[in-house]
PDB file of C-alpha atoms in Angstrom:
ATOM      1  CA  MET Q 225      69.691 -49.398  43.864  1.00 52.00           C
ATOM      2  CA  THR Q 226      73.032 -48.624  42.317  1.00 48.00           C
ATOM      3  CA  PHE Q 227      73.678 -45.544  40.239  1.00 44.00           C
ATOM      4  CA  SER Q 228      73.865 -47.671  37.081  1.00 46.00           C
ATOM      5  CA  GLU Q 229      70.474 -49.258  37.891  1.00 46.00           C
ATOM      6  CA  LYS Q 230      68.912 -45.784  38.449  1.00 43.00           C
ATOM      7  CA  LYS Q 231      70.309 -44.590  35.135  1.00 44.00           C
ATOM      8  CA  LEU Q 232      68.954 -47.623  33.294  1.00 42.00           C
ATOM      9  CA  ASN Q 233      65.546 -47.186  34.922  1.00 48.00           C
ATOM     10  CA  MET Q 234      65.452 -43.507  33.871  1.00 43.00           C
ATOM     11  CA  LYS Q 235      66.279 -44.484  30.293  1.00 44.00           C
ATOM     12  CA  ASN Q 236      63.481 -47.043  30.318  1.00 46.00           C
ATOM     13  CA  THR Q 237      61.053 -44.475  31.789  1.00 44.00           C
ATOM     14  CA  LYS Q 238      62.030 -41.916  29.140  1.00 44.00           C
ATOM     15  CA  TYR Q 239      61.599 -44.569  26.462  1.00 44.00           C
ATOM     16  CA  THR Q 240      58.136 -45.398  27.788  1.00 45.00           C
ATOM     17  CA  PHE Q 241      57.050 -41.757  27.934  1.00 45.00           C
ATOM     18  CA  SER Q 242      58.196 -41.099  24.366  1.00 47.00           C
ATOM     19  CA  HIS Q 243      56.235 -44.076  23.131  1.00 51.00           C
ATOM     20  CA  LEU Q 244      53.140 -42.963  25.024  1.00 45.00           C
ATOM     21  CA  ALA Q 245      53.466 -39.491  23.515  1.00 48.00           C
ATOM     22  CA  ALA Q 246      53.826 -40.944  20.027  1.00 48.00           C
ATOM     23  CA  LEU Q 247      50.778 -43.157  20.593  1.00 46.00           C
ATOM     24  CA  VAL Q 248      48.703 -40.175  21.720  1.00 45.00           C
ATOM     25  CA  VAL Q 249      49.766 -38.139  18.663  1.00 43.00           C
ATOM     26  CA  THR Q 250      48.915 -41.056  16.388  1.00 48.00           C
ATOM     27  CA  LEU Q 251      45.489 -41.457  17.963  1.00 45.00           C
ATOM     28  CA  LEU Q 252      44.733 -37.715  17.739  1.00 48.00           C
ATOM     29  CA  ALA Q 253      45.883 -37.674  14.085  1.00 47.00           C
ATOM     30  CA  GLY Q 254      43.626 -40.588  13.345  1.00 51.00           C
ATOM     31  CA  LEU Q 255      40.694 -38.910  14.949  1.00 45.00           C
ATOM     32  CA  TRP Q 256      41.373 -35.690  13.041  1.00 45.00           C
ATOM     33  CA  LEU Q 257      41.670 -37.482   9.709  1.00 45.00           C
ATOM     34  CA  SER Q 258      38.515 -39.478  10.317  1.00 48.00           C
ATOM     35  CA  GLY Q 259      36.743 -36.205  11.132  1.00 51.00           C
ATOM     36  CA  CYS Q 260      37.932 -34.730   7.821  1.00 51.00           C
ATOM     37  CA  GLU Q 261      36.749 -37.643   5.737  1.00 52.00           C
ATOM     38  CA  GLU Q 262      33.546 -37.089   3.739  1.00 51.00           C
ATOM     39  CA  GLN Q 263      30.675 -38.967   5.397  1.00 51.00           C
ATOM     40  CA  ARG Q 264      28.485 -40.634   2.846  1.00 50.00           C
ATOM     41  CA  ILE Q 265      24.908 -40.731   3.966  1.00 46.00           C
ATOM     42  CA  ILE Q 266      22.804 -43.236   2.059  1.00 50.00           C
ATOM     43  CA  TYR Q 267      19.035 -42.807   2.248  1.00 51.00           C
ATOM     44  CA  GLU Q 268      17.499 -46.132   3.245  1.00 58.00           C
ATOM     45  CA  GLY Q 269      13.894 -45.044   3.724  1.00 63.00           C
ATOM     46  CA  ALA Q 270      10.840 -45.412   1.543  1.00 76.00           C
ATOM     47  CA  ASN Q 271      10.960 -44.301  -2.115  1.00 89.00           C
ATOM     48  CA  PHE Q 272       9.336 -41.018  -2.854  1.00 94.00           C
ATOM     49  CA  VAL Q 273       8.980 -38.580  -5.803  1.00 96.00           C
ATOM     50  CA  ARG Q 274       9.327 -34.824  -5.580  1.00 96.00           C
ATOM     51  CA  PHE Q 275      10.106 -31.796  -7.684  1.00 97.00           C
ATOM     52  CA  THR Q 276      13.849 -31.172  -7.679  1.00 95.00           C
ATOM     53  CA  ASP Q 277      13.270 -27.414  -7.287  1.00 96.00           C
ATOM     54  CA  SER Q 278      10.578 -25.847  -5.122  1.00 95.00           C
ATOM     55  CA  THR Q 279      10.686 -22.582  -7.128  1.00 96.00           C
ATOM     56  CA  LEU Q 280      11.948 -21.448 -10.518  1.00 96.00           C
ATOM     57  CA  SER Q 281      11.816 -18.074 -12.235  1.00 94.00           C
ATOM     58  CA  PHE Q 282      12.371 -17.041 -15.850  1.00 93.00           C
ATOM     59  CA  LYS Q 283      11.626 -14.035 -18.022  1.00 86.00           C
ATOM     60  CA  GLU Q 284       8.861 -14.636 -20.565  1.00 87.00           C
ATOM     61  CA  SER Q 285      11.358 -13.675 -23.274  1.00 81.00           C
ATOM     62  CA  TYR Q 286      13.374 -16.848 -22.598  1.00 86.00           C
ATOM     63  CA  SER Q 287      12.871 -18.820 -25.841  1.00 82.00           C
ATOM     64  CA  LYS Q 288      14.603 -22.146 -25.118  1.00 87.00           C
ATOM     65  CA  ALA Q 289      13.119 -25.273 -23.557  1.00 95.00           C
ATOM     66  CA  ILE Q 290      12.927 -25.247 -19.749  1.00 97.00           C
ATOM     67  CA  LYS Q 291      13.169 -28.563 -17.959  1.00 96.00           C
ATOM     68  CA  VAL Q 292      11.106 -28.943 -14.769  1.00 97.00           C
ATOM     69  CA  ARG Q 293      12.642 -31.978 -13.107  1.00 97.00           C
ATOM     70  CA  VAL Q 294      10.891 -34.608 -10.971  1.00 97.00           C
ATOM     71  CA  HIS Q 295      13.115 -37.093  -9.193  1.00 95.00           C
ATOM     72  CA  ASN Q 296      12.893 -40.325  -7.258  1.00 94.00           C
ATOM     73  CA  GLY Q 297      14.368 -39.680  -3.847  1.00 89.00           C
ATOM     74  CA  GLY Q 298      15.036 -43.353  -3.081  1.00 88.00           C
ATOM     75  CA  LYS Q 299      16.669 -46.320  -4.799  1.00 90.00           C
ATOM     76  CA  VAL Q 300      16.183 -46.640  -8.517  1.00 91.00           C
ATOM     77  CA  LEU Q 301      13.527 -49.110  -9.593  1.00 93.00           C
ATOM     78  CA  ASN Q 302      13.728 -51.729 -12.328  1.00 93.00           C
ATOM     79  CA  GLU Q 303      10.439 -50.418 -13.689  1.00 95.00           C
ATOM     80  CA  SER Q 304       9.309 -47.030 -14.878  1.00 95.00           C
ATOM     81  CA  ILE Q 305       7.627 -44.578 -12.485  1.00 96.00           C
ATOM     82  CA  ASN Q 306       4.525 -42.777 -13.710  1.00 96.00           C
ATOM     83  CA  VAL Q 307       4.008 -39.419 -11.990  1.00 97.00           C
ATOM     84  CA  GLN Q 308       0.731 -37.541 -12.429  1.00 97.00           C
ATOM     85  CA  TYR Q 309       0.657 -33.787 -11.809  1.00 98.00           C
ATOM     86  CA  THR Q 310      -1.834 -30.946 -11.978  1.00 97.00           C
ATOM     87  CA  ILE Q 311      -1.305 -27.310 -13.062  1.00 97.00           C
ATOM     88  CA  GLY Q 312      -2.673 -24.178 -11.474  1.00 97.00           C
ATOM     89  CA  GLY Q 313      -1.606 -20.585 -11.001  1.00 96.00           C
ATOM     90  CA  THR Q 314      -2.278 -17.311 -12.747  1.00 94.00           C
ATOM     91  CA  ALA Q 315      -0.354 -17.974 -16.011  1.00 93.00           C
ATOM     92  CA  ARG Q 316      -2.516 -18.893 -19.020  1.00 93.00           C
ATOM     93  CA  GLU Q 317      -1.694 -22.020 -21.030  1.00 95.00           C
ATOM     94  CA  GLY Q 318      -1.462 -21.202 -24.729  1.00 93.00           C
ATOM     95  CA  ARG Q 319      -0.888 -17.481 -24.055  1.00 90.00           C
ATOM     96  CA  ASP Q 320       1.894 -17.460 -21.433  1.00 90.00           C
ATOM     97  CA  TYR Q 321       3.287 -20.952 -21.769  1.00 95.00           C
ATOM     98  CA  ARG Q 322       2.925 -24.401 -23.326  1.00 96.00           C
ATOM     99  CA  ILE Q 323       3.801 -27.882 -22.204  1.00 97.00           C
ATOM    100  CA  GLU Q 324       5.532 -30.145 -24.717  1.00 95.00           C
ATOM    101  CA  GLY Q 325       4.416 -33.776 -24.777  1.00 91.00           C
ATOM    102  CA  ASN Q 326       1.820 -35.476 -22.610  1.00 91.00           C
ATOM    103  CA  LYS Q 327       0.651 -32.790 -20.208  1.00 94.00           C
ATOM    104  CA  GLY Q 328      -0.195 -34.079 -16.724  1.00 96.00           C
ATOM    105  CA  THR Q 329       2.174 -37.011 -16.792  1.00 96.00           C
ATOM    106  CA  VAL Q 330       5.907 -37.368 -16.451  1.00 96.00           C
ATOM    107  CA  ILE Q 331       7.772 -40.680 -16.656  1.00 96.00           C
ATOM    108  CA  ILE Q 332      10.890 -41.591 -14.712  1.00 96.00           C
ATOM    109  CA  PRO Q 333      12.398 -44.332 -16.942  1.00 96.00           C
ATOM    110  CA  VAL Q 334      13.497 -47.760 -15.742  1.00 96.00           C
ATOM    111  CA  ASN Q 335      16.602 -47.663 -13.586  1.00 94.00           C
ATOM    112  CA  GLN Q 336      16.689 -43.845 -13.785  1.00 95.00           C
ATOM    113  CA  SER Q 337      16.243 -41.213 -11.075  1.00 94.00           C
ATOM    114  CA  PHE Q 338      14.796 -38.308 -13.057  1.00 95.00           C
ATOM    115  CA  GLY Q 339      11.937 -37.386 -15.339  1.00 96.00           C
ATOM    116  CA  GLU Q 340      11.356 -33.960 -16.893  1.00 97.00           C
ATOM    117  CA  ILE Q 341       8.421 -31.718 -17.861  1.00 97.00           C
ATOM    118  CA  THR Q 342       9.374 -29.644 -20.909  1.00 97.00           C
ATOM    119  CA  LEU Q 343       8.052 -26.126 -20.681  1.00 97.00           C
ATOM    120  CA  TYR Q 344       8.169 -23.313 -23.238  1.00 96.00           C
ATOM    121  CA  LEU Q 345       7.360 -19.690 -22.412  1.00 93.00           C
ATOM    122  CA  LEU Q 346       5.366 -17.582 -24.884  1.00 88.00           C
ATOM    123  CA  ASN Q 347       6.610 -14.006 -25.144  1.00 80.00           C
ATOM    124  CA  ASN Q 348       3.627 -11.655 -25.241  1.00 75.00           C
ATOM    125  CA  ALA Q 349       5.691  -8.742 -23.909  1.00 66.00           C
ATOM    126  CA  ASN Q 350       3.658  -5.561 -23.850  1.00 66.00           C
ATOM    127  CA  ASN Q 351       5.798  -3.310 -21.677  1.00 61.00           C
ATOM    128  CA  ILE Q 352       3.482  -3.916 -18.701  1.00 64.00           C
ATOM    129  CA  LEU Q 353       5.822  -5.422 -16.101  1.00 68.00           C
ATOM    130  CA  GLU Q 354       3.782  -7.948 -14.177  1.00 78.00           C
ATOM    131  CA  SER Q 355       4.468 -11.533 -13.278  1.00 87.00           C
ATOM    132  CA  SER Q 356       2.393 -14.732 -13.378  1.00 93.00           C
ATOM    133  CA  THR Q 357       2.810 -18.208 -11.925  1.00 96.00           C
ATOM    134  CA  ILE Q 358       2.487 -21.842 -12.889  1.00 97.00           C
ATOM    135  CA  GLU Q 359       1.838 -24.089  -9.869  1.00 98.00           C
ATOM    136  CA  PHE Q 360       2.769 -27.723 -10.414  1.00 98.00           C
ATOM    137  CA  THR Q 361       1.419 -30.289  -7.917  1.00 98.00           C
ATOM    138  CA  ILE Q 362       2.145 -34.027  -7.881  1.00 97.00           C
ATOM    139  CA  ALA Q 363      -1.272 -35.685  -7.710  1.00 96.00           C
ATOM    140  CA  GLY Q 364      -0.326 -39.351  -7.786  1.00 95.00           C
ATOM    141  CA  VAL Q 365       2.338 -41.895  -8.605  1.00 96.00           C
ATOM    142  CA  SER Q 366       2.565 -45.522  -9.700  1.00 95.00           C
ATOM    143  CA  PRO Q 367       3.560 -48.090  -8.679  1.00 94.00           C
ATOM    144  CA  SER Q 368       1.909 -46.624  -5.574  1.00 91.00           C
ATOM    145  CA  ASP Q 369       2.846 -49.670  -3.468  1.00 91.00           C
ATOM    146  CA  LYS Q 370       6.558 -48.976  -3.951  1.00 91.00           C
ATOM    147  CA  ILE Q 371       6.774 -45.192  -3.977  1.00 92.00           C
ATOM    148  CA  LYS Q 372       4.901 -42.296  -2.415  1.00 93.00           C
ATOM    149  CA  VAL Q 373       4.361 -38.590  -3.133  1.00 94.00           C
ATOM    150  CA  GLY Q 374       6.671 -36.099  -1.379  1.00 92.00           C
ATOM    151  CA  PHE Q 375       9.150 -36.595   1.431  1.00 90.00           C
ATOM    152  CA  GLY Q 376       8.061 -37.072   5.035  1.00 82.00           C
ATOM    153  CA  GLU Q 377       4.733 -36.486   6.742  1.00 76.00           C
ATOM    154  CA  GLY Q 378       3.981 -33.205   4.958  1.00 76.00           C
ATOM    155  CA  GLY Q 379       4.883 -34.489   1.491  1.00 84.00           C
ATOM    156  CA  LEU Q 380       7.779 -32.063   1.062  1.00 91.00           C
ATOM    157  CA  GLY Q 381       8.541 -31.308  -2.550  1.00 94.00           C
ATOM    158  CA  SER Q 382       5.160 -32.306  -3.965  1.00 96.00           C
ATOM    159  CA  LYS Q 383       4.571 -28.699  -5.150  1.00 96.00           C
ATOM    160  CA  MET Q 384       6.635 -26.320  -7.270  1.00 97.00           C
ATOM    161  CA  VAL Q 385       5.877 -22.691  -8.166  1.00 97.00           C
ATOM    162  CA  PHE Q 386       7.249 -21.449 -11.478  1.00 98.00           C
ATOM    163  CA  THR Q 387       7.257 -17.636 -11.832  1.00 96.00           C
ATOM    164  CA  ILE Q 388       7.069 -16.050 -15.301  1.00 93.00           C
ATOM    165  CA  ARG Q 389       8.521 -12.586 -15.068  1.00 88.00           C
ATOM    166  CA  ASP Q 390       7.083 -10.175 -17.630  1.00 85.00           C
ATOM    167  CA  ALA Q 391       9.577  -8.938 -20.164  1.00 85.00           C
ATOM    168  CA  CYS Q 392       9.846  -5.671 -22.071  1.00 90.00           C
ATOM    169  CA  ILE Q 393       8.887  -5.722 -25.709  1.00 89.00           C
ATOM    170  CA  MET Q 394      12.491  -6.045 -27.003  1.00 93.00           C
ATOM    171  CA  ASP Q 395      13.796  -8.322 -24.200  1.00 91.00           C
ATOM    172  CA  GLY Q 396      15.131 -11.630 -25.429  1.00 89.00           C
ATOM    173  CA  ILE Q 397      17.913 -13.734 -26.887  1.00 91.00           C
ATOM    174  CA  TYR Q 398      19.148 -12.725 -30.345  1.00 95.00           C
ATOM    175  CA  THR Q 399      21.524 -13.699 -33.093  1.00 96.00           C
ATOM    176  CA  GLY Q 400      23.674 -10.735 -34.057  1.00 95.00           C
ATOM    177  CA  ARG Q 401      24.491 -10.204 -37.735  1.00 93.00           C
ATOM    178  CA  LEU Q 402      27.087  -7.883 -39.287  1.00 88.00           C
ATOM    179  CA  PRO Q 403      26.547  -7.631 -43.067  1.00 85.00           C
ATOM    180  CA  VAL Q 404      29.733  -7.067 -45.066  1.00 76.00           C
ATOM    181  CA  GLY Q 405      29.300  -7.052 -48.830  1.00 75.00           C
ATOM    182  CA  ASN Q 406      27.804 -10.380 -49.885  1.00 81.00           C
ATOM    183  CA  GLN Q 407      28.546 -12.099 -46.610  1.00 80.00           C
ATOM    184  CA  ALA Q 408      27.670 -11.623 -42.972  1.00 82.00           C
ATOM    185  CA  PHE Q 409      29.301 -12.385 -39.625  1.00 85.00           C
ATOM    186  CA  GLN Q 410      26.996 -13.980 -37.077  1.00 90.00           C
ATOM    187  CA  LEU Q 411      27.033 -14.578 -33.306  1.00 91.00           C
ATOM    188  CA  ALA Q 412      24.263 -16.346 -31.413  1.00 93.00           C
ATOM    189  CA  ASP Q 413      22.922 -16.127 -27.847  1.00 93.00           C
ATOM    190  CA  ILE Q 414      23.195 -12.357 -27.374  1.00 95.00           C
ATOM    191  CA  GLU Q 415      20.880 -11.113 -24.657  1.00 94.00           C
ATOM    192  CA  ILE Q 416      19.020  -7.803 -24.878  1.00 95.00           C
ATOM    193  CA  SER Q 417      17.311  -6.711 -21.659  1.00 93.00           C
ATOM    194  CA  SER Q 418      15.750  -3.742 -19.896  1.00 93.00           C
ATOM    195  CA  ALA Q 419      14.621  -2.895 -16.414  1.00 88.00           C
ATOM    196  CA  ASP Q 420      12.182  -0.147 -17.373  1.00 89.00           C
ATOM    197  CA  CYS Q 421      11.186  -0.937 -21.002  1.00 90.00           C
ATOM    198  CA  LYS Q 422      12.806   2.321 -22.045  1.00 94.00           C
ATOM    199  CA  ARG Q 423      16.572   1.853 -21.960  1.00 97.00           C
ATOM    200  CA  TYR Q 424      17.890  -1.487 -23.220  1.00 97.00           C
ATOM    201  CA  THR Q 425      21.334  -3.130 -22.892  1.00 98.00           C
ATOM    202  CA  ILE Q 426      22.905  -5.334 -25.582  1.00 97.00           C
ATOM    203  CA  SER Q 427      25.137  -7.919 -23.864  1.00 95.00           C
ATOM    204  CA  ASN Q 428      27.599  -8.089 -26.778  1.00 92.00           C
ATOM    205  CA  ILE Q 429      28.204  -5.956 -29.845  1.00 91.00           C
ATOM    206  CA  ASN Q 430      31.413  -7.744 -30.823  1.00 86.00           C
ATOM    207  CA  VAL Q 431      29.870  -9.482 -33.835  1.00 86.00           C
ATOM    208  CA  GLY Q 432      32.613 -10.212 -36.377  1.00 71.00           C
ATOM    209  CA  LEU Q 433      34.525  -7.014 -35.417  1.00 65.00           C
ATOM    210  CA  LEU Q 434      37.769  -8.953 -35.371  1.00 54.00           C
ATOM    211  CA  GLY Q 435      37.558  -9.557 -39.114  1.00 49.00           C
ATOM    212  CA  PHE Q 436      35.718  -6.397 -40.073  1.00 52.00           C
ATOM    213  CA  PRO Q 437      38.663  -3.891 -40.268  1.00 51.00           C
ATOM    214  CA  GLN Q 438      40.353  -5.777 -43.134  1.00 49.00           C
ATOM    215  CA  PHE Q 439      37.474  -4.903 -45.483  1.00 48.00           C
ATOM    216  CA  PHE Q 440      37.982  -1.194 -44.914  1.00 50.00           C
ATOM    217  CA  ASN Q 441      41.762  -1.059 -44.610  1.00 50.00           C
ATOM    218  CA  TRP Q 442      41.568  -0.041 -40.953  1.00 54.00           C
ATOM    219  CA  ASP Q 443      44.720   0.081 -38.945  1.00 53.00           C
ATOM    220  CA  SER Q 444      44.612  -1.804 -35.631  1.00 51.00           C
ATOM    221  CA  PRO Q 445      41.329  -3.222 -34.255  1.00 46.00           C
ATOM    222  CA  VAL Q 446      41.011  -0.234 -31.852  1.00 54.00           C
ATOM    223  CA  GLY Q 447      39.785  -2.630 -29.183  1.00 52.00           C
ATOM    224  CA  PHE Q 448      37.605  -4.882 -31.311  1.00 60.00           C
ATOM    225  CA  GLN Q 449      39.302  -7.852 -29.710  1.00 62.00           C
ATOM    226  CA  ALA Q 450      37.385  -6.966 -26.500  1.00 70.00           C
ATOM    227  CA  GLU Q 451      35.255  -9.667 -24.935  1.00 78.00           C
ATOM    228  CA  ARG Q 452      31.478  -8.948 -24.823  1.00 86.00           C
ATOM    229  CA  PRO Q 453      31.407  -5.133 -24.971  1.00 91.00           C
ATOM    230  CA  THR Q 454      27.929  -3.900 -24.082  1.00 94.00           C
ATOM    231  CA  LEU Q 455      25.900  -1.090 -25.597  1.00 96.00           C
ATOM    232  CA  ASP Q 456      22.761   0.750 -24.483  1.00 98.00           C
ATOM    233  CA  PHE Q 457      19.963   2.068 -26.691  1.00 98.00           C
ATOM    234  CA  ILE Q 458      16.673   3.827 -26.011  1.00 98.00           C
ATOM    235  CA  ASP Q 459      13.227   2.903 -27.300  1.00 96.00           C
ATOM    236  CA  ASN Q 460      11.620   6.123 -28.555  1.00 96.00           C
ATOM    237  CA  GLY Q 461       8.163   4.573 -28.507  1.00 91.00           C
ATOM    238  CA  ASN Q 462       7.561   4.859 -32.275  1.00 93.00           C
ATOM    239  CA  ASN Q 463       9.683   1.928 -33.493  1.00 95.00           C
ATOM    240  CA  THR Q 464      12.790   4.138 -33.703  1.00 97.00           C
ATOM    241  CA  LEU Q 465      15.781   3.784 -31.435  1.00 98.00           C
ATOM    242  CA  THR Q 466      18.465   6.133 -30.220  1.00 98.00           C
ATOM    243  CA  ILE Q 467      21.942   5.071 -29.159  1.00 98.00           C
ATOM    244  CA  PRO Q 468      22.947   7.825 -26.715  1.00 98.00           C
ATOM    245  CA  GLN Q 469      26.596   8.843 -26.716  1.00 97.00           C
ATOM    246  CA  GLN Q 470      28.426   6.451 -24.433  1.00 97.00           C
ATOM    247  CA  VAL Q 471      31.921   5.218 -23.684  1.00 94.00           C
ATOM    248  CA  ILE Q 472      32.813   1.528 -24.255  1.00 90.00           C
ATOM    249  CA  PRO Q 473      35.565   0.878 -21.708  1.00 87.00           C
ATOM    250  CA  GLN Q 474      36.868  -2.175 -23.522  1.00 83.00           C
ATOM    251  CA  PHE Q 475      37.721  -0.183 -26.663  1.00 84.00           C
ATOM    252  CA  ALA Q 476      40.951   1.769 -27.120  1.00 80.00           C
ATOM    253  CA  SER Q 477      41.035   5.264 -25.700  1.00 84.00           C
ATOM    254  CA  GLY Q 478      40.114   7.795 -28.339  1.00 84.00           C
ATOM    255  CA  TYR Q 479      37.967   5.270 -30.166  1.00 85.00           C
ATOM    256  CA  ASP Q 480      35.734   4.258 -27.302  1.00 89.00           C
ATOM    257  CA  THR Q 481      32.858   6.780 -27.680  1.00 93.00           C
ATOM    258  CA  LEU Q 482      29.897   5.486 -29.639  1.00 95.00           C
ATOM    259  CA  SER Q 483      26.427   6.797 -30.580  1.00 97.00           C
ATOM    260  CA  GLY Q 484      23.870   6.179 -33.315  1.00 98.00           C
ATOM    261  CA  THR Q 485      20.287   5.336 -34.324  1.00 98.00           C
ATOM    262  CA  GLY Q 486      18.213   2.295 -35.017  1.00 98.00           C
ATOM    263  CA  VAL Q 487      14.753   0.862 -35.791  1.00 98.00           C
ATOM    264  CA  TRP Q 488      12.655  -1.996 -34.391  1.00 96.00           C
ATOM    265  CA  ASN Q 489      10.501  -4.008 -36.858  1.00 95.00           C
ATOM    266  CA  PRO Q 490       7.223  -4.950 -35.079  1.00 89.00           C
ATOM    267  CA  VAL Q 491       6.507  -7.670 -37.643  1.00 90.00           C
ATOM    268  CA  ASN Q 492       9.666  -9.786 -37.473  1.00 92.00           C
ATOM    269  CA  LYS Q 493      10.923  -8.270 -34.171  1.00 91.00           C
ATOM    270  CA  GLN Q 494      14.316  -7.534 -35.649  1.00 97.00           C
ATOM    271  CA  ILE Q 495      16.461  -4.706 -34.278  1.00 98.00           C
ATOM    272  CA  SER Q 496      18.635  -2.791 -36.770  1.00 98.00           C
ATOM    273  CA  LEU Q 497      21.295  -0.437 -35.468  1.00 97.00           C
ATOM    274  CA  SER Q 498      23.646   2.040 -37.122  1.00 96.00           C
ATOM    275  CA  ILE Q 499      26.466   2.582 -34.638  1.00 94.00           C
ATOM    276  CA  ARG Q 500      28.473   5.770 -35.210  1.00 94.00           C
ATOM    277  CA  MET Q 501      32.086   5.299 -34.225  1.00 89.00           C
ATOM    278  CA  LYS Q 502      35.579   6.613 -34.934  1.00 86.00           C
ATOM    279  CA  ILE Q 503      38.301   4.437 -36.483  1.00 80.00           C
ATOM    280  CA  TYR Q 504      41.845   5.017 -37.742  1.00 75.00           C
ATOM    281  CA  LYS Q 505      42.269   4.491 -41.496  1.00 71.00           C
ATOM    282  CA  LEU Q 506      45.662   3.349 -42.690  1.00 67.00           C
ATOM    283  CA  SER Q 507      45.072   4.583 -46.248  1.00 69.00           C
ATOM    284  CA  ASN Q 508      45.098   8.246 -45.303  1.00 73.00           C
ATOM    285  CA  GLY Q 509      46.581   8.114 -41.825  1.00 73.00           C
ATOM    286  CA  ARG Q 510      43.605   9.849 -40.308  1.00 80.00           C
ATOM    287  CA  ASP Q 511      40.688   9.157 -38.029  1.00 83.00           C
ATOM    288  CA  SER Q 512      37.411   8.573 -39.810  1.00 83.00           C
ATOM    289  CA  ILE Q 513      33.778   8.352 -38.735  1.00 88.00           C
ATOM    290  CA  VAL Q 514      31.980   5.176 -39.827  1.00 85.00           C
ATOM    291  CA  ASN Q 515      28.496   3.749 -39.297  1.00 89.00           C
ATOM    292  CA  LEU Q 516      28.621   0.102 -38.199  1.00 87.00           C
ATOM    293  CA  PRO Q 517      25.429  -1.780 -39.230  1.00 92.00           C
ATOM    294  CA  LEU Q 518      24.328  -4.472 -36.743  1.00 94.00           C
ATOM    295  CA  ILE Q 519      21.127  -6.532 -36.996  1.00 96.00           C
ATOM    296  CA  TYR Q 520      19.733  -8.548 -34.082  1.00 97.00           C
ATOM    297  CA  VAL Q 521      17.372 -11.383 -35.049  1.00 96.00           C
ATOM    298  CA  PRO Q 522      15.237 -13.021 -32.305  1.00 93.00           C
ATOM    299  CA  GLN Q 523      16.168 -16.668 -31.695  1.00 89.00           C
TER     300      GLN Q 523
END
């Protein structure tokens, strides 16, 4: 073989190796990409109904509707699914909770995957912190020839335990009101909670405070633009409340120490607070002490 032929053969060999290397890289990249792709798994087994959640837990002070969902774990049907369920547990219907609508039956509509049991909790808070349960069990389903109860041999998901956590007497969701002259600022969905039924925390006292200073010729909002500043108060056990001296970190330094008093109305459950705070008054160029009236109305 001549030198020229050897050189040509080496070029061809190099060309072949480079192509093989490129092919290997391409194959590896393809395998890597295919491994990164989301694999869609489609359930092809028998239709079954189950509770979406096996457990749920709410405080008894929660006043809004709670949806306990039952779903069809298979393909949707072109007919409605009638699910029968029973209720057990330690919670008392009519005293701890109520079911809206036709109790014992939940319908999954035609071509839909979900049906819902609408549950409301009844707040009988008495400062005794105990919990109770509602145990839902799917008892039957129709059409029974097309769908079964629970998943697999053990009927997974056919039961659901709902825990009602006892609340303190002033726990709950409130609408805050700040009366100013003939009008009032309002803010909904403010939570008041306690871990020991003695000291409570208000999740937000910023009710209309952005507009409040203009009525009193205050200079600068001294931090009233803060988002959701919290405040603690103490239940004295005789329908009176004490706001212990505390610092609100979101407020401006020098104006961030608050205290005060309040009352709880056992008839309408309203909480009225008089928050003692320092503000700067533009009219005289001095700091002044004011009492900020806030009312919290149960929702």
